[in-house]
Amino acid sequence: MTRQVSFTRLEQAQLPGFRERLDRAESPDEVRRFFAETMATLLSDALGTAGAVRYDDVALSPDAADGYELTPAVRAVQGFAGIWNDSDLPRIVGDFARVAEKRFRHLAGNPERTEAKTRHKDGKR
């Protein structure tokens, strides 16, 4: 039987800041950026090497089955396949992607209304 490694400690460390950043996101592009930055940090921490996964290596992809995409470069990082297959990382990244996807779709759904809420023209609310 294969030993399953858990990275919930890393998940719990990243989750509060991630949710806070998503709450302040004003556009779908910011949601994509926040997701990519957070996942790059989380995956680098899981590998134990700072900067092993770059911002460009992970992307929020609402139309993909998992909600995210990993580049071939990140899949080729030494040790990545082992921790990916024998841990809860796919679930963790999927959970983050679902949270980000929900915010992404909300902001993309009605951009004029979102713009009006975030950029007050008359200074009143």
Coordinates of C-alpha atoms in Angstrom, one line a residue:
M1 CA 0.0 0.0 0.0
T2 CA 1.3 3.4 -0.9
R3 CA 1.9 6.0 1.8
Q4 CA -0.4 9.0 1.3
V5 CA 1.1 12.4 2.3
S6 CA -1.1 15.3 3.4
F7 CA -0.5 18.9 2.7
T8 CA -3.5 20.3 4.6
R9 CA -1.0 22.3 6.8
L10 CA 0.1 24.2 3.7
E11 CA -3.5 24.5 2.6
Q12 CA -4.6 26.0 5.9
A13 CA -1.7 28.5 5.8
Q14 CA -2.6 29.8 2.3
L15 CA -6.4 29.7 2.5
P16 CA -7.2 32.8 4.7
G17 CA -5.0 35.1 2.6
F18 CA -6.3 33.7 -0.6
R19 CA -9.9 34.3 0.4
E20 CA -9.1 37.8 1.5
R21 CA -7.4 38.6 -1.8
L22 CA -10.4 37.1 -3.8
D23 CA -12.8 39.2 -1.8
R24 CA -10.8 42.3 -2.9
A25 CA -10.5 41.3 -6.5
E26 CA -12.1 43.7 -8.9
S27 CA -11.8 41.8 -12.1
P28 CA -11.6 38.3 -13.5
D29 CA -7.9 38.9 -14.4
E30 CA -7.1 39.6 -10.8
V31 CA -8.8 36.4 -9.7
R32 CA -6.6 34.5 -12.2
R33 CA -3.5 36.2 -11.0
F34 CA -4.2 35.6 -7.3
F35 CA -4.9 31.9 -8.0
A36 CA -1.7 31.5 -9.9
E37 CA 0.4 33.2 -7.3
T38 CA -1.1 31.3 -4.4
M39 CA -0.8 27.9 -6.2
A40 CA 2.8 28.6 -7.2
T41 CA 3.6 29.3 -3.5
L42 CA 1.7 26.3 -2.3
L43 CA 3.3 23.9 -4.8
S44 CA 6.8 25.3 -4.2
D45 CA 6.3 24.8 -0.5
A46 CA 5.1 21.2 -1.1
L47 CA 8.2 20.5 -3.1
G48 CA 10.4 22.1 -0.4
T49 CA 12.1 24.4 -2.9
A50 CA 11.3 28.1 -3.0
G51 CA 10.6 29.2 -6.6
A52 CA 10.3 25.6 -7.9
V53 CA 6.9 26.5 -9.4
R54 CA 6.5 29.8 -11.1
Y55 CA 3.5 32.0 -11.5
D56 CA 3.2 31.0 -15.2
D57 CA 3.1 27.3 -14.3
V58 CA -0.4 27.2 -12.9
A59 CA -3.4 28.8 -14.4
L60 CA -7.1 29.1 -13.4
S61 CA -9.1 27.6 -16.3
P62 CA -12.8 27.7 -15.5
D63 CA -13.6 25.7 -18.7
A64 CA -11.2 22.8 -17.9
A65 CA -12.6 19.8 -16.1
D66 CA -10.5 20.4 -13.0
G67 CA -10.8 24.2 -13.1
Y68 CA -7.0 24.6 -13.5
E69 CA -4.1 23.7 -15.7
L70 CA -0.5 22.8 -14.9
T71 CA 2.1 23.4 -17.5
P72 CA 4.3 20.5 -18.7
A73 CA 7.3 22.4 -17.1
V74 CA 5.8 22.1 -13.6
R75 CA 5.0 18.4 -14.2
A76 CA 8.6 17.8 -15.2
V77 CA 10.0 19.4 -12.0
Q78 CA 12.0 16.7 -10.1
G79 CA 9.9 15.1 -7.4
F80 CA 6.6 16.7 -8.6
A81 CA 5.0 13.5 -10.0
G82 CA 5.7 11.7 -6.7
I83 CA 4.1 14.2 -4.4
W84 CA 1.3 14.9 -6.8
N85 CA 0.3 11.2 -7.1
D86 CA 0.9 10.2 -3.5
S87 CA -0.7 13.2 -1.7
D88 CA -3.8 15.3 -1.4
L89 CA -2.4 18.1 -3.6
P90 CA -4.8 17.4 -6.5
R91 CA -7.8 17.8 -4.1
I92 CA -6.3 21.0 -2.5
V93 CA -5.5 22.7 -5.8
G94 CA -9.0 21.7 -7.0
D95 CA -10.6 23.2 -3.9
F96 CA -8.7 26.5 -4.4
A97 CA -9.7 26.4 -8.1
R98 CA -13.4 26.0 -7.3
V99 CA -13.3 28.9 -4.9
A100 CA -11.5 31.1 -7.4
E101 CA -13.8 29.9 -10.3
K102 CA -16.9 31.0 -8.3
R103 CA -15.4 34.5 -7.8
F104 CA -14.2 34.6 -11.4
R105 CA -17.7 33.8 -12.8
H106 CA -19.3 36.4 -10.5
L107 CA -17.0 39.1 -11.7
A108 CA -17.2 38.1 -15.3
G109 CA -21.0 37.8 -15.2
N110 CA -21.8 41.5 -15.1
P111 CA -18.7 43.6 -15.5
E112 CA -20.6 47.0 -15.7
R113 CA -22.2 46.4 -12.3
T114 CA -19.0 45.2 -10.8
E115 CA -17.2 48.3 -12.2
A116 CA -19.9 50.6 -10.7
K117 CA -19.5 49.0 -7.3
T118 CA -15.7 49.2 -7.2
R119 CA -15.1 52.5 -8.8
H120 CA -17.5 55.1 -7.3
K121 CA -17.8 58.1 -9.5
D122 CA -19.6 60.4 -7.1
G123 CA -17.8 59.4 -4.0
K124 CA -21.0 58.2 -2.3
R125 CA -22.3 54.8 -1.6

